[in-house]
XYZ file of C-alpha atoms in Angstrom:
252
model
C -173.975 -2.522 -179.969
C -173.783 0.668 -182.004
C -176.086 1.116 -185.003
C -174.979 -0.008 -188.454
C -175.356 2.069 -191.594
C -178.320 1.159 -193.743
C -177.561 -1.681 -196.132
C -176.975 -0.889 -199.745
C -174.711 -1.562 -202.651
C -171.549 -0.462 -200.848
C -168.923 -2.373 -198.936
C -170.077 -5.096 -196.545
C -169.601 -4.387 -192.840
C -166.518 -5.761 -191.155
C -166.791 -7.622 -187.829
C -163.628 -7.794 -185.756
C -163.471 -10.780 -183.402
C -161.087 -10.556 -180.438
C -160.375 -13.243 -177.880
C -161.714 -11.224 -174.955
C -160.308 -10.524 -171.509
C -161.444 -9.571 -168.021
C -159.037 -6.618 -168.324
C -161.015 -3.597 -169.623
C -157.902 -2.315 -171.400
C -158.147 -5.188 -173.861
C -161.694 -4.349 -174.924
C -160.793 -0.690 -175.342
C -157.847 -1.689 -177.554
C -160.220 -3.621 -179.816
C -162.606 -0.669 -180.025
C -159.674 1.612 -180.857
C -158.599 -0.718 -183.656
C -162.165 -0.718 -185.033
C -162.058 3.084 -185.124
C -158.650 3.021 -186.826
C -159.863 0.618 -189.518
C -162.950 2.761 -190.156
C -160.746 5.863 -190.436
C -158.448 4.082 -192.873
C -161.392 3.149 -195.120
C -164.228 5.671 -194.861
C -167.609 4.229 -195.711
C -166.918 0.813 -194.189
C -168.705 -0.035 -190.959
C -166.385 -1.852 -188.533
C -167.907 -3.524 -185.489
C -165.920 -5.083 -182.624
C -166.903 -8.346 -180.934
C -165.384 -10.773 -178.442
C -165.393 -14.516 -177.949
C -165.370 -14.250 -174.166
C -165.680 -11.836 -171.211
C -166.984 -8.839 -173.213
C -170.211 -8.287 -175.137
C -171.281 -8.473 -177.868
C -170.088 -11.805 -179.198
C -169.689 -12.294 -182.978
C -172.927 -14.279 -183.292
C -174.907 -11.397 -181.808
C -173.211 -8.864 -184.093
C -173.854 -10.973 -187.206
C -177.495 -11.486 -186.250
C -177.842 -7.745 -185.730
C -176.466 -7.077 -189.188
C -178.999 -9.490 -190.688
C -181.852 -7.811 -188.810
C -180.655 -4.450 -190.182
C -180.974 -5.848 -193.699
C -177.384 -6.694 -194.555
C -176.798 -9.737 -196.714
C -172.990 -9.798 -196.566
C -170.348 -9.399 -193.861
C -166.638 -9.991 -193.460
C -165.384 -11.396 -190.177
C -161.749 -10.778 -189.209
C -160.248 -12.895 -186.395
C -158.060 -10.618 -184.281
C -155.716 -13.513 -183.596
C -152.018 -13.908 -184.291
C -152.092 -17.690 -184.683
C -154.582 -20.056 -186.307
C -155.075 -22.231 -183.248
C -158.235 -23.422 -181.451
C -160.172 -20.152 -181.507
C -159.746 -19.764 -185.272
C -160.401 -23.423 -186.065
C -163.328 -24.035 -183.695
C -164.803 -21.023 -181.886
C -165.091 -18.621 -184.799
C -166.640 -21.102 -187.277
C -169.100 -22.097 -184.550
C -170.106 -18.457 -184.070
C -170.758 -18.081 -187.793
C -172.817 -21.281 -187.905
C -174.883 -20.083 -184.934
C -175.595 -16.791 -186.677
C -176.554 -18.513 -189.918
C -179.054 -20.698 -188.037
C -181.257 -17.661 -187.524
C -180.022 -15.546 -190.453
C -179.443 -17.877 -193.403
C -179.649 -14.946 -195.805
C -176.394 -13.481 -194.398
C -173.287 -14.524 -196.334
C -170.213 -14.349 -194.098
C -166.605 -14.508 -195.274
C -163.988 -15.248 -192.605
C -160.479 -13.965 -193.255
C -157.119 -15.371 -192.262
C -155.751 -14.456 -188.843
C -153.354 -11.531 -188.617
C -150.312 -13.715 -188.081
C -148.550 -15.528 -190.932
C -151.017 -16.787 -193.521
C -149.858 -19.582 -195.843
C -146.440 -19.307 -194.260
C -146.033 -15.635 -195.224
C -145.296 -12.949 -192.627
C -147.011 -9.770 -193.772
C -144.745 -6.727 -193.986
C -147.361 -4.677 -192.161
C -147.185 -6.944 -189.126
C -143.402 -6.582 -189.022
C -143.682 -2.825 -189.469
C -146.093 -2.564 -186.556
C -143.791 -4.576 -184.319
C -140.828 -2.433 -185.336
C -142.819 0.750 -184.645
C -143.565 -0.396 -181.101
C -139.931 -1.422 -180.557
C -138.683 1.979 -181.713
C -141.101 3.668 -179.337
C -139.920 1.496 -176.443
C -136.164 1.640 -177.083
C -135.044 4.308 -179.546
C -131.376 3.772 -178.618
C -131.336 0.282 -180.121
C -130.579 -3.240 -178.911
C -128.417 -6.144 -179.979
C -130.800 -9.066 -179.397
C -134.555 -9.524 -179.300
C -137.176 -11.757 -177.707
C -140.547 -12.060 -179.415
C -142.962 -12.641 -176.527
C -146.226 -14.353 -177.514
C -149.251 -15.524 -175.537
C -148.525 -19.227 -176.017
C -150.330 -22.253 -177.354
C -150.042 -26.049 -177.271
C -150.637 -26.108 -181.032
C -147.284 -26.892 -182.675
C -148.298 -25.351 -186.007
C -149.330 -22.137 -184.288
C -146.002 -21.996 -182.450
C -144.313 -22.496 -185.807
C -146.006 -19.377 -187.120
C -144.651 -17.379 -184.154
C -141.201 -18.707 -184.974
C -141.569 -17.443 -188.552
C -142.285 -13.942 -187.270
C -139.195 -14.114 -185.024
C -137.071 -15.259 -187.969
C -138.413 -12.430 -190.134
C -137.621 -9.856 -187.433
C -134.123 -11.298 -187.051
C -133.543 -10.969 -190.784
C -134.847 -7.392 -190.932
C -133.009 -6.169 -187.842
C -129.900 -8.326 -188.385
C -129.769 -9.415 -184.762
C -130.620 -12.660 -182.944
C -134.320 -13.045 -182.199
C -135.814 -15.860 -180.147
C -139.363 -16.672 -179.024
C -140.878 -16.779 -175.547
C -144.378 -17.596 -174.332
C -146.528 -16.250 -171.532
C -148.323 -19.604 -171.139
C -148.698 -23.160 -172.467
C -145.154 -23.560 -173.829
C -141.558 -22.831 -172.858
C -139.476 -20.777 -172.611
C -140.800 -17.942 -170.483
C -139.648 -14.422 -171.274
C -137.193 -14.199 -168.381
C -135.520 -17.447 -169.475
C -135.309 -16.279 -173.100
C -133.772 -12.947 -172.076
C -131.313 -14.664 -169.743
C -130.193 -17.035 -172.500
C -129.454 -14.195 -174.884
C -127.539 -12.298 -172.224
C -125.551 -15.432 -171.362
C -124.685 -15.753 -175.066
C -123.142 -12.287 -175.045
C -125.970 -9.873 -175.831
C -125.662 -6.661 -173.843
C -128.933 -4.933 -174.731
C -131.858 -7.357 -175.035
C -135.262 -5.930 -175.955
C -138.618 -7.724 -175.915
C -141.170 -7.297 -178.694
C -144.687 -7.880 -177.401
C -146.485 -10.122 -179.890
C -149.885 -9.117 -178.518
C -152.795 -7.206 -179.977
C -153.971 -5.743 -176.678
C -152.785 -5.127 -173.120
C -153.761 -7.469 -170.322
C -152.503 -10.027 -167.833
C -150.143 -11.745 -170.286
C -148.467 -8.532 -171.372
C -148.119 -7.364 -167.787
C -146.468 -10.683 -166.910
C -144.070 -10.388 -169.857
C -143.040 -6.894 -168.752
C -142.351 -8.050 -165.198
C -140.416 -11.137 -166.315
C -138.339 -9.206 -168.857
C -137.386 -6.540 -166.350
C -136.327 -9.157 -163.788
C -134.061 -10.759 -166.353
C -132.375 -7.487 -167.340
C -134.101 -6.553 -170.618
C -133.620 -2.935 -171.638
C -137.192 -2.466 -172.881
C -140.503 -4.171 -173.599
C -142.688 -2.853 -176.386
C -146.388 -2.111 -176.073
C -148.990 -4.329 -177.795
C -149.890 -3.504 -181.376
C -153.402 -2.222 -180.442
C -154.431 0.372 -183.073
C -151.194 1.050 -184.925
C -151.687 2.203 -188.529
C -149.870 -0.905 -189.735
C -152.320 -3.191 -187.918
C -155.304 -1.329 -189.349
C -153.799 -1.745 -192.831
C -153.255 -5.444 -192.194
C -156.903 -5.883 -191.207
C -157.967 -4.236 -194.452
C -155.560 -6.415 -196.434
C -157.193 -9.489 -194.928
C -160.635 -8.074 -195.757
C -159.658 -7.354 -199.363
C -158.373 -10.915 -199.800
C -161.872 -12.375 -199.267
C -163.974 -9.653 -200.889
C -164.066 -11.073 -204.414
C -167.770 -11.803 -204.029
């Protein structure tokens, strides 16, 4: 864990909490996003953490902040849906930290996906940036490929992002999942092609590279997609969205 600035009257440190992966590319993407957020708001310490596979976990980071003398922190779940990890794992991490550091007040923000049913324009802009990088010549249909969840409400939030992209781009946009729910990306691409689309692109609804994104790329290519975008990682739009979430809870 890297050192934190000395506590004072300035902004509270921000703790980013990612899911975690055995793939080292995922951890590096989270670190890159932390650097991007710090660059976007000089003077704010931004510390990455992970729920699994990579250290430190959010409890350890929060305890370290308390030891360093901080009395406030903002925790941002690097999640695109408010499913199990947001509802259970992250609150449990905060409770565990408070057990040994009751003096530390922690605010937890909304996830980066739709909050209160609203799809943030920054999220859409980041997805569009990655699509333009992947296929600058355009496309006439789109698949939004997400990780997948059994939580119906979380899947509904993915559907809202797909609908928002369809409205902005004025093309059909459907959802696919890498796990836990149908359809898979190859099936979604094939359906659009069967319906008459000639150039189907896939927007990766992921924050970091890893096994799921690799699988989406392979499935999309098998089904005849013209391009698959890269994960959002450290795009300027994602860094701005993190700060928007932080600002929403910083009325201390």
